[in-house]
Tab-separated table of N, CA and C in Angstrom:
chain	number	residue	atom	x	y	z
A	21	MET	N	-6.675	28.440	31.570
A	21	MET	CA	-6.957	27.027	31.345
A	21	MET	C	-8.166	26.619	32.180
A	22	ASP	N	-9.050	25.927	31.551
A	22	ASP	CA	-10.216	25.440	32.270
A	22	ASP	C	-9.990	23.989	32.715
A	23	GLY	N	-10.983	23.430	33.320
A	23	GLY	CA	-10.869	22.074	33.847
A	23	GLY	C	-10.654	21.024	32.765
A	24	PHE	N	-11.239	21.244	31.597
A	24	PHE	CA	-11.063	20.284	30.503
A	24	PHE	C	-9.609	20.241	30.042
A	25	ASP	N	-8.986	21.415	29.920
A	25	ASP	CA	-7.582	21.457	29.505
A	25	ASP	C	-6.673	20.787	30.529
A	26	VAL	N	-6.979	20.961	31.794
A	26	VAL	CA	-6.192	20.300	32.846
A	26	VAL	C	-6.361	18.786	32.745
A	27	ALA	N	-7.581	18.337	32.490
A	27	ALA	CA	-7.829	16.900	32.354
A	27	ALA	C	-7.107	16.336	31.135
A	28	VAL	N	-7.128	17.079	30.011
A	28	VAL	CA	-6.418	16.630	28.815
A	28	VAL	C	-4.915	16.573	29.092
A	29	GLY	N	-4.378	17.562	29.791
A	29	GLY	CA	-2.958	17.569	30.137
A	29	GLY	C	-2.585	16.394	31.032
A	30	ALA	N	-3.396	16.130	32.039
A	30	ALA	CA	-3.122	15.000	32.943
A	30	ALA	C	-3.228	13.678	32.188
A	31	PHE	N	-4.243	13.557	31.335
A	31	PHE	CA	-4.389	12.351	30.524
A	31	PHE	C	-3.192	12.190	29.596
A	32	GLY	N	-2.754	13.285	28.983
A	32	GLY	CA	-1.596	13.240	28.084
A	32	GLY	C	-0.332	12.805	28.790
A	33	LEU	N	-0.110	13.318	29.993
A	33	LEU	CA	1.083	12.911	30.753
A	33	LEU	C	1.021	11.435	31.139
A	34	SER	N	-0.159	10.977	31.562
A	34	SER	CA	-0.259	9.567	31.964
A	34	SER	C	-0.123	8.634	30.756
A	35	VAL	N	-0.691	8.998	29.620
A	35	VAL	CA	-0.558	8.167	28.423
A	35	VAL	C	0.892	8.184	27.927
A	36	THR	N	1.554	9.329	28.027
A	36	THR	CA	2.967	9.404	27.640
A	36	THR	C	3.809	8.457	28.495
A	37	ALA	N	3.569	8.458	29.797
A	37	ALA	CA	4.302	7.539	30.675
A	37	ALA	C	3.993	6.084	30.329
A	38	ALA	N	2.727	5.803	30.010
A	38	ALA	CA	2.350	4.430	29.644
A	38	ALA	C	3.000	4.018	28.327
A	39	ILE	N	3.037	4.920	27.346
A	39	ILE	CA	3.688	4.610	26.069
A	39	ILE	C	5.162	4.314	26.305
A	40	PHE	N	5.820	5.155	27.109
A	40	PHE	CA	7.246	4.945	27.395
A	40	PHE	C	7.459	3.572	28.027
A	41	ALA	N	6.658	3.246	29.042
A	41	ALA	CA	6.832	1.976	29.752
A	41	ALA	C	6.540	0.777	28.841
A	42	LEU	N	5.482	0.837	28.069
A	42	LEU	CA	5.121	-0.298	27.209
A	42	LEU	C	6.123	-0.500	26.074
A	43	VAL	N	6.565	0.587	25.452
A	43	VAL	CA	7.541	0.457	24.372
A	43	VAL	C	8.875	-0.039	24.928
A	44	HIS	N	9.275	0.453	26.084
A	44	HIS	CA	10.527	-0.011	26.700
A	44	HIS	C	10.449	-1.505	26.999
A	45	ARG	N	9.343	-1.934	27.570
A	45	ARG	CA	9.163	-3.362	27.893
A	45	ARG	C	9.151	-4.208	26.615
A	46	ASP	N	8.451	-3.746	25.582
A	46	ASP	CA	8.387	-4.472	24.332
A	46	ASP	C	9.752	-4.526	23.643
A	47	ALA	N	10.482	-3.421	23.674
A	47	ALA	CA	11.801	-3.390	23.040
A	47	ALA	C	12.765	-4.354	23.728
A	48	ILE	N	12.681	-4.459	25.030
A	48	ILE	CA	13.508	-5.430	25.743
A	48	ILE	C	13.093	-6.846	25.357
A	49	GLY	N	11.795	-7.099	25.298
A	49	GLY	CA	11.296	-8.431	24.934
A	49	GLY	C	11.654	-8.824	23.507
A	50	GLN	N	11.685	-7.865	22.599
A	50	GLN	CA	12.037	-8.136	21.201
A	50	GLN	C	13.538	-8.057	20.956
A	51	GLU	N	14.286	-7.768	21.998
A	51	GLU	CA	15.751	-7.639	21.934
A	51	GLU	C	16.183	-6.575	20.921
A	52	ILE	N	15.492	-5.441	20.951
A	52	ILE	CA	15.839	-4.303	20.105
A	52	ILE	C	16.873	-3.480	20.855
A	53	SER	N	17.919	-3.079	20.155
A	53	SER	CA	18.971	-2.325	20.826
A	53	SER	C	18.453	-0.953	21.248
A	54	ARG	N	19.000	-0.437	22.329
A	54	ARG	CA	18.672	0.869	22.903
A	54	ARG	C	17.179	1.025	23.199
A	55	PRO	N	16.645	0.206	24.107
A	55	PRO	CA	15.198	0.269	24.378
A	55	PRO	C	14.744	1.597	24.969
A	56	ARG	N	15.583	2.234	25.803
A	56	ARG	CA	15.181	3.527	26.363
A	56	ARG	C	15.073	4.597	25.284
A	57	LEU	N	15.983	4.561	24.323
A	57	LEU	CA	15.928	5.526	23.227
A	57	LEU	C	14.644	5.337	22.416
A	58	TRP	N	14.303	4.094	22.092
A	58	TRP	CA	13.086	3.843	21.328
A	58	TRP	C	11.852	4.208	22.129
A	59	ALA	N	11.882	3.999	23.439
A	59	ALA	CA	10.752	4.404	24.276
A	59	ALA	C	10.581	5.921	24.249
A	60	ALA	N	11.696	6.642	24.298
A	60	ALA	CA	11.622	8.102	24.227
A	60	ALA	C	11.164	8.558	22.846
A	61	ILE	N	11.654	7.891	21.796
A	61	ILE	CA	11.237	8.244	20.431
A	61	ILE	C	9.734	8.046	20.259
A	62	ALA	N	9.160	7.067	20.919
A	62	ALA	CA	7.723	6.822	20.814
A	62	ALA	C	6.919	7.766	21.705
A	63	ALA	N	7.418	8.097	22.894
A	63	ALA	CA	6.634	8.855	23.868
A	63	ALA	C	6.703	10.369	23.666
A	64	VAL	N	7.851	10.896	23.316
A	64	VAL	CA	8.012	12.353	23.232
A	64	VAL	C	7.117	12.985	22.161
A	65	PRO	N	7.014	12.421	20.948
A	65	PRO	CA	6.093	13.037	19.983
A	65	PRO	C	4.632	13.035	20.455
A	66	PHE	N	4.236	12.029	21.213
A	66	PHE	CA	2.874	12.021	21.745
A	66	PHE	C	2.684	13.191	22.698
A	67	LEU	N	3.663	13.405	23.579
A	67	LEU	CA	3.596	14.526	24.510
A	67	LEU	C	3.608	15.854	23.759
A	68	LEU	N	4.394	15.932	22.705
A	68	LEU	CA	4.418	17.133	21.874
A	68	LEU	C	3.049	17.366	21.221
A	69	GLY	N	2.405	16.309	20.767
A	69	GLY	CA	1.066	16.431	20.194
A	69	GLY	C	0.057	16.937	21.207
A	70	VAL	N	0.146	16.463	22.435
A	70	VAL	CA	-0.746	16.955	23.492
A	70	VAL	C	-0.467	18.436	23.749
A	71	GLY	N	0.808	18.804	23.769
A	71	GLY	CA	1.160	20.211	23.959
A	71	GLY	C	0.640	21.089	22.831
A	72	LEU	N	0.734	20.605	21.603
A	72	LEU	CA	0.183	21.360	20.474
A	72	LEU	C	-1.324	21.535	20.611
A	73	TYR	N	-1.982	20.479	21.046
A	73	TYR	CA	-3.434	20.559	21.228
A	73	TYR	C	-3.794	21.614	22.273
A	74	LEU	N	-3.019	21.662	23.362
A	74	LEU	CA	-3.348	22.561	24.458
A	74	LEU	C	-2.919	24.007	24.220
A	75	PHE	N	-1.752	24.211	23.602
A	75	PHE	CA	-1.171	25.550	23.609
A	75	PHE	C	-1.006	26.209	22.244
A	76	ALA	N	-1.141	25.490	21.167
A	76	ALA	CA	-0.924	26.080	19.843
A	76	ALA	C	-2.190	25.965	19.008
A	77	PRO	N	-2.448	26.970	18.185
A	77	PRO	CA	-3.613	26.879	17.312
A	77	PRO	C	-3.314	26.042	16.067
A	78	ALA	N	-2.923	24.807	16.281
A	78	ALA	CA	-2.567	23.906	15.183
A	78	ALA	C	-3.814	23.157	14.715
A	79	PRO	N	-3.871	22.815	13.423
A	79	PRO	CA	-5.000	22.006	12.951
A	79	PRO	C	-4.976	20.620	13.599
A	80	MET	N	-6.128	20.054	13.803
A	80	MET	CA	-6.230	18.770	14.493
A	80	MET	C	-5.490	17.661	13.754
A	81	THR	N	-5.490	17.680	12.416
A	81	THR	CA	-4.772	16.625	11.692
A	81	THR	C	-3.277	16.700	11.966
A	82	GLY	N	-2.726	17.884	12.106
A	82	GLY	CA	-1.308	18.031	12.424
A	82	GLY	C	-0.991	17.522	13.818
A	83	VAL	N	-1.896	17.753	14.738
A	83	VAL	CA	-1.704	17.273	16.114
A	83	VAL	C	-1.705	15.748	16.138
A	84	ILE	N	-2.644	15.143	15.418
A	84	ILE	CA	-2.727	13.681	15.391
A	84	ILE	C	-1.494	13.082	14.720
A	85	MET	N	-1.053	13.684	13.622
A	85	MET	CA	0.144	13.189	12.930
A	85	MET	C	1.374	13.297	13.824
A	86	THR	N	1.507	14.402	14.540
A	86	THR	CA	2.641	14.575	15.448
A	86	THR	C	2.594	13.539	16.558
A	87	ALA	N	1.433	13.333	17.141
A	87	ALA	CA	1.302	12.394	18.253
A	87	ALA	C	1.595	10.959	17.844
A	88	ASN	N	1.304	10.594	16.597
A	88	ASN	CA	1.495	9.217	16.144
A	88	ASN	C	2.883	8.934	15.582
A	89	THR	N	3.667	9.944	15.313
A	89	THR	CA	4.938	9.765	14.627
A	89	THR	C	5.868	8.792	15.343
A	90	GLY	N	6.082	8.958	16.625
A	90	GLY	CA	7.009	8.103	17.357
A	90	GLY	C	6.569	6.658	17.413
A	91	ILE	N	5.278	6.443	17.604
A	91	ILE	CA	4.758	5.083	17.669
A	91	ILE	C	4.924	4.393	16.319
A	92	VAL	N	4.699	5.114	15.245
A	92	VAL	CA	4.852	4.544	13.907
A	92	VAL	C	6.318	4.197	13.643
A	93	LEU	N	7.235	5.082	14.012
A	93	LEU	CA	8.663	4.803	13.818
A	93	LEU	C	9.091	3.564	14.597
A	94	TYR	N	8.638	3.438	15.845
A	94	TYR	CA	8.990	2.255	16.625
A	94	TYR	C	8.403	0.989	16.007
A	95	THR	N	7.193	1.072	15.490
A	95	THR	CA	6.573	-0.091	14.855
A	95	THR	C	7.382	-0.560	13.651
A	96	PHE	N	7.881	0.392	12.850
A	96	PHE	CA	8.742	0.016	11.721
A	96	PHE	C	10.021	-0.662	12.215
A	97	GLU	N	10.644	-0.118	13.245
A	97	GLU	CA	11.877	-0.710	13.789
A	97	GLU	C	11.598	-2.104	14.332
A	98	ARG	N	10.474	-2.275	14.997
A	98	ARG	CA	10.119	-3.578	15.559
A	98	ARG	C	9.924	-4.609	14.449
A	99	GLU	N	9.277	-4.192	13.368
A	99	GLU	CA	9.054	-5.106	12.248
A	99	GLU	C	10.381	-5.505	11.603
A	100	ILE	N	11.268	-4.558	11.413
A	100	ILE	CA	12.571	-4.861	10.815
A	100	ILE	C	13.363	-5.794	11.721
A	101	ALA	N	13.338	-5.542	13.026
A	101	ALA	CA	14.062	-6.408	13.959
A	101	ALA	C	13.487	-7.812	13.976
A	102	SER	N	12.178	-7.949	13.889
A	102	SER	CA	11.586	-9.293	13.911
A	102	SER	C	11.822	-10.023	12.598
A	103	GLU	N	11.888	-9.302	11.482
A	103	GLU	CA	12.176	-9.953	10.202
A	103	GLU	C	13.596	-10.489	10.159
A	104	SER	N	14.536	-9.780	10.772
A	104	SER	CA	15.915	-10.260	10.744
A	104	SER	C	16.060	-11.525	11.580
A	105	ASP	N	15.243	-11.673	12.614
A	105	ASP	CA	15.299	-12.881	13.435
A	105	ASP	C	14.694	-14.074	12.711
A	106	GLU	N	13.671	-13.836	11.891
A	106	GLU	CA	12.990	-14.928	11.209
A	106	GLU	C	13.811	-15.512	10.072
A	107	ASP	N	14.571	-14.676	9.380
A	107	ASP	CA	15.275	-15.136	8.182
A	107	ASP	C	16.459	-16.032	8.532
A	108	ASP	N	17.557	-15.452	8.864
A	108	ASP	CA	18.753	-16.245	9.120
A	108	ASP	C	19.416	-15.892	10.440
A	109	GLY	N	18.761	-15.075	11.253
A	109	GLY	CA	19.303	-14.740	12.550
A	109	GLY	C	20.336	-13.633	12.535
A	110	GLU	N	20.727	-13.174	11.362
A	110	GLU	CA	21.698	-12.091	11.285
A	110	GLU	C	20.992	-10.755	11.388
A	111	PRO	N	21.592	-9.798	12.094
A	111	PRO	CA	20.948	-8.487	12.185
A	111	PRO	C	20.938	-7.783	10.833
A	112	VAL	N	19.955	-6.952	10.632
A	112	VAL	CA	19.839	-6.202	9.391
A	112	VAL	C	20.864	-5.070	9.417
A	113	GLU	N	21.573	-4.906	8.328
A	113	GLU	CA	22.555	-3.833	8.230
A	113	GLU	C	21.841	-2.510	7.990
A	114	PRO	N	22.312	-1.426	8.621
A	114	PRO	CA	21.697	-0.124	8.354
A	114	PRO	C	21.838	0.247	6.878
A	115	GLY	N	20.810	0.799	6.305
A	115	GLY	CA	20.849	1.216	4.910
A	115	GLY	C	20.479	0.127	3.925
A	116	THR	N	20.134	-1.067	4.397
A	116	THR	CA	19.718	-2.132	3.502
A	116	THR	C	18.309	-2.580	3.897
A	117	LEU	N	17.633	-3.135	2.941
A	117	LEU	CA	16.303	-3.671	3.218
A	117	LEU	C	16.425	-5.109	3.690
A	118	PRO	N	15.477	-5.553	4.520
A	118	PRO	CA	15.492	-6.972	4.893
A	118	PRO	C	15.374	-7.844	3.637
A	119	ASN	N	15.953	-8.985	3.661
A	119	ASN	CA	15.943	-9.953	2.564
A	119	ASN	C	16.758	-9.483	1.358
A	120	GLN	N	17.461	-8.385	1.488
A	120	GLN	CA	18.320	-7.913	0.394
A	120	GLN	C	19.729	-8.459	0.649
A	121	LYS	N	20.251	-9.204	-0.268
A	121	LYS	CA	21.572	-9.825	-0.090
A	121	LYS	C	22.605	-9.098	-0.902
């Protein structure tokens, strides 16, 4: 490993910690259940993407898709949680779409 790989690894670890902290804080603020779980769901794929970049001969598009997966999943959950608050205050049932009665 050269100095660039070490810098990418250190940057990846610090960004992973920042993603975990920001998603956890946001999930608490949005009153989303299990904020630590959602923070881990958002942060771990990013760390996995950094690991793929450093240690596996994976195509760059696969690395980017892996790194973004957790953040995208949390964004969908956040949108669903905020829509249920706007409509009638009732939580959305699993397996149903918002606004579906």
